[in-house]
Coordinates of C-alpha atoms and ligand atoms in Angstrom, one line a residue:
M64 CA 101.4 86.7 111.8
T65 CA 104.1 85.0 113.8
Q66 CA 107.7 85.3 112.9
N67 CA 109.3 81.9 112.0
P68 CA 113.0 82.4 111.5
G69 CA 114.3 79.9 108.9
K70 CA 111.0 79.4 107.3
P71 CA 111.1 80.7 103.7
A72 CA 107.6 82.2 103.9
S73 CA 108.3 84.6 106.8
P74 CA 108.0 88.3 105.9
A75 CA 111.6 89.1 106.7
D76 CA 112.9 86.4 104.3
L77 CA 110.5 87.5 101.6
R78 CA 112.2 90.9 101.5
A79 CA 115.6 89.3 100.9
L80 CA 114.9 86.1 99.0
D81 CA 117.7 84.4 97.1
L82 CA 115.9 84.3 93.8
Y83 CA 118.5 82.3 91.9
E84 CA 118.6 79.6 94.6
F85 CA 114.8 79.6 94.6
A86 CA 114.7 78.9 90.9
E87 CA 117.5 76.4 90.8
N88 CA 116.2 74.3 93.6
K89 CA 112.7 74.5 92.1
R90 CA 111.4 75.8 95.5
Q91 CA 107.9 76.5 96.3
A92 CA 106.6 79.0 98.9
A93 CA 103.2 80.4 99.9
G94 CA 101.8 82.8 102.4
A95 CA 99.5 85.6 103.1
L96 CA 100.1 89.3 103.0
R97 CA 97.8 92.0 104.6
V98 CA 97.1 95.3 102.7
A99 CA 98.6 97.1 105.7
Q100 CA 101.9 95.5 104.7
L101 CA 101.6 97.0 101.2
P102 CA 101.6 100.8 101.7
R103 CA 101.1 101.7 98.0
M104 CA 98.0 99.3 97.9
L105 CA 96.8 100.7 101.2
A106 CA 96.9 104.2 99.6
E107 CA 94.2 103.0 97.1
V108 CA 91.8 102.0 99.8
P109 CA 89.1 104.6 100.7
A110 CA 89.1 105.7 104.4
D111 CA 85.5 104.7 104.8
A112 CA 86.0 101.1 103.5
P113 CA 84.5 98.5 105.8
D114 CA 87.8 96.7 106.0
R115 CA 91.0 98.5 105.0
D116 CA 93.3 95.5 105.9
T117 CA 92.1 92.7 103.7
V118 CA 94.4 89.6 103.0
F119 CA 96.0 88.4 99.8
T120 CA 97.3 84.8 99.5
W121 CA 100.2 84.1 97.2
Q122 CA 102.2 81.2 95.8
G123 CA 105.6 81.2 94.3
E124 CA 107.3 78.5 92.4
G125 CA 110.9 78.4 91.0
S126 CA 112.0 76.5 87.9
T127 CA 114.7 76.3 85.3
Q128 CA 114.7 75.5 81.6
P129 CA 117.8 74.6 79.6
E130 CA 118.4 77.4 77.1
L131 CA 121.1 78.2 74.6
Q132 CA 123.4 81.0 75.8
D133 CA 125.1 83.7 73.8
D134 CA 128.4 81.6 73.9
G135 CA 126.7 78.7 72.3
T136 CA 126.6 76.5 75.4
E137 CA 123.4 75.4 77.1
A138 CA 122.7 76.5 80.7
P139 CA 119.7 76.4 83.0
Q140 CA 117.7 79.6 82.6
P141 CA 116.0 80.5 86.0
Y142 CA 112.3 81.2 86.0
V143 CA 109.8 82.0 88.8
R144 CA 106.1 81.9 88.7
L145 CA 103.9 84.0 91.0
A146 CA 100.2 83.7 91.7
V147 CA 98.3 86.2 94.0
H148 CA 94.6 86.2 94.9
G149 CA 92.5 88.3 97.1
S150 CA 90.2 91.3 97.4
V151 CA 90.8 94.9 98.2
W152 CA 88.3 97.8 98.9
L153 CA 88.3 100.5 96.3
M154 CA 86.4 103.7 95.7
C155 CA 83.7 103.2 92.9
Q156 CA 84.3 106.1 90.4
R157 CA 80.6 105.9 89.4
C158 CA 78.8 106.2 92.7
L159 CA 81.7 107.2 94.9
S160 CA 81.2 104.5 97.5
P161 CA 83.6 101.8 98.5
Y162 CA 83.3 98.3 97.0
S163 CA 85.3 95.1 97.2
Q164 CA 87.4 94.3 94.0
H165 CA 88.8 90.8 93.5
L166 CA 92.3 90.7 92.1
D167 CA 94.1 87.8 90.5
V168 CA 97.7 87.7 89.5
D169 CA 99.3 84.8 87.7
A170 CA 102.7 85.7 86.2
T171 CA 105.8 83.9 85.0
Y172 CA 109.2 85.7 85.0
R173 CA 112.4 85.0 83.3
I174 CA 115.1 86.0 85.7
V175 CA 118.0 87.8 84.2
A176 CA 121.1 89.3 85.7
T177 CA 121.0 93.0 84.7
E178 CA 118.7 95.7 83.6
E179 CA 120.5 95.8 80.2
E180 CA 119.7 92.1 79.8
A181 CA 116.2 92.8 80.7
D182 CA 115.9 95.6 78.2
E183 CA 117.4 93.4 75.5
Y184 CA 115.0 90.5 76.0
P185 CA 112.6 90.4 73.0
L186 CA 109.0 90.8 74.0
E187 CA 108.0 87.9 71.7
D188 CA 106.3 86.1 74.5
D189 CA 103.3 87.8 76.2
E190 CA 103.2 85.0 78.7
V191 CA 106.7 85.7 80.2
E192 CA 107.8 88.8 81.9
V193 CA 111.4 89.7 82.6
I194 CA 112.8 90.6 86.1
V195 CA 116.3 91.3 87.2
G196 CA 117.2 88.7 89.8
S197 CA 119.0 89.1 93.0
R198 CA 120.4 87.0 95.9
Q199 CA 118.3 89.4 98.1
F200 CA 115.2 89.8 96.1
D201 CA 112.2 91.7 97.6
L202 CA 109.3 89.4 96.8
V203 CA 106.8 91.5 98.8
D204 CA 107.6 94.4 96.5
L205 CA 107.1 92.3 93.4
I206 CA 103.7 91.1 94.8
E207 CA 102.6 94.6 95.5
E208 CA 103.8 95.8 92.1
E209 CA 101.7 93.1 90.4
L210 CA 98.7 93.9 92.5
L211 CA 99.0 97.6 91.6
L212 CA 99.2 96.7 87.9
S213 CA 96.2 94.5 88.2
L214 CA 94.0 97.3 89.6
P215 CA 91.1 98.3 87.2
L216 CA 91.8 101.5 85.3
V217 CA 88.4 102.9 86.4
P218 CA 87.4 101.1 89.7
K219 CA 83.6 100.6 89.8
H220 CA 80.8 98.4 90.8
N221 CA 79.4 96.0 88.2
V222 CA 76.0 97.5 89.3
C223 CA 76.1 100.4 91.6
P224 CA 73.8 100.0 94.7
K225 CA 72.7 103.6 94.4
V226 CA 73.6 106.6 92.4
H227 CA 75.5 109.4 94.1
E228 CA 73.7 112.7 94.4
S229 CA 76.3 114.5 92.4
L230 CA 75.5 112.2 89.4
I231 CA 71.7 112.6 89.8
S232 CA 71.7 116.4 89.9
G233 CA 74.7 116.5 87.5
G234 CA 74.5 120.3 87.0
E235 CA 71.0 120.0 85.5
E236 CA 67.9 120.8 87.5
G237 CA 64.4 119.6 87.2
E238 CA 64.6 117.0 84.3
A239 CA 67.7 115.3 85.9
A240 CA 65.4 114.0 88.6
E241 CA 63.3 112.1 86.1
G242 CA 62.9 108.4 87.1
G243 CA 62.3 109.4 90.6
E244 CA 65.1 110.1 93.0
N245 CA 63.5 108.4 96.1
D246 CA 62.4 105.0 94.9
V247 CA 65.4 104.1 92.7
E248 CA 67.2 101.3 94.4
K249 CA 69.0 99.7 91.4
P250 CA 69.5 102.5 88.7
N251 CA 70.0 101.3 85.2
P252 CA 73.7 101.9 84.6
F253 CA 73.0 103.2 81.1
A254 CA 70.7 105.8 82.4
V255 CA 73.6 106.9 84.6
L256 CA 75.8 107.0 81.6
E257 CA 73.3 109.2 79.8
K258 CA 73.3 111.6 82.7
L259 CA 77.2 111.7 82.5
K260 CA 77.1 112.4 78.7
K261 CA 74.6 115.2 79.2
S262 CA 76.7 117.0 81.8
D263 CA 79.3 119.5 80.5
P264 CA 82.5 117.5 80.1
D265 CA 84.6 120.7 80.8
D266 CA 82.9 121.0 84.2
K267 CA 83.7 117.8 85.9
K268 CA 83.8 119.4 89.4
H269 CA 80.4 118.4 90.7
Ligands
LIG499 ZN1 79.3 102.2 92.4

């Protein structure tokens, strides 16, 4: 990526964005971030992934809405909307091989001045999150945070290409191999589940 001083989408500016100005002037910005720029995301990528440095595209949009303040006057309440799309390689927890996981983030934030104000804000609206604004806001950090939150609790293929040996043997001998261990290309995921249920839950160390 080339550095473009003065352009709002350059990485340096994204680390110190005037979020209030962004909202008040209804600015829009967009760009791309590589996983290599997001260390906490990179930590989730298995070492043997085909591509550890995938790209996420993002769009941000500022806005304000007139709202009644505590003192009874109406003032513009700043908001920012953030959308992030892309894929990251994760370790499938079922077959222990890397797979590509698509992630989508679309979040709207009410920008408040202090942590106290953020804590006070009633969580009546699931659609809107609350963030503490700043004249030097780290938008990259927010994007990374949202991507981490959007990761699946248990990363796994929809259908695993093959079952890992540790699941086939599963601590059981003989009968565990039923169904044939050589000619199984697309194992039935429910069969895999059965194998998991049969194995001793106290002995998860394969
Ligand atoms: Zn898998």
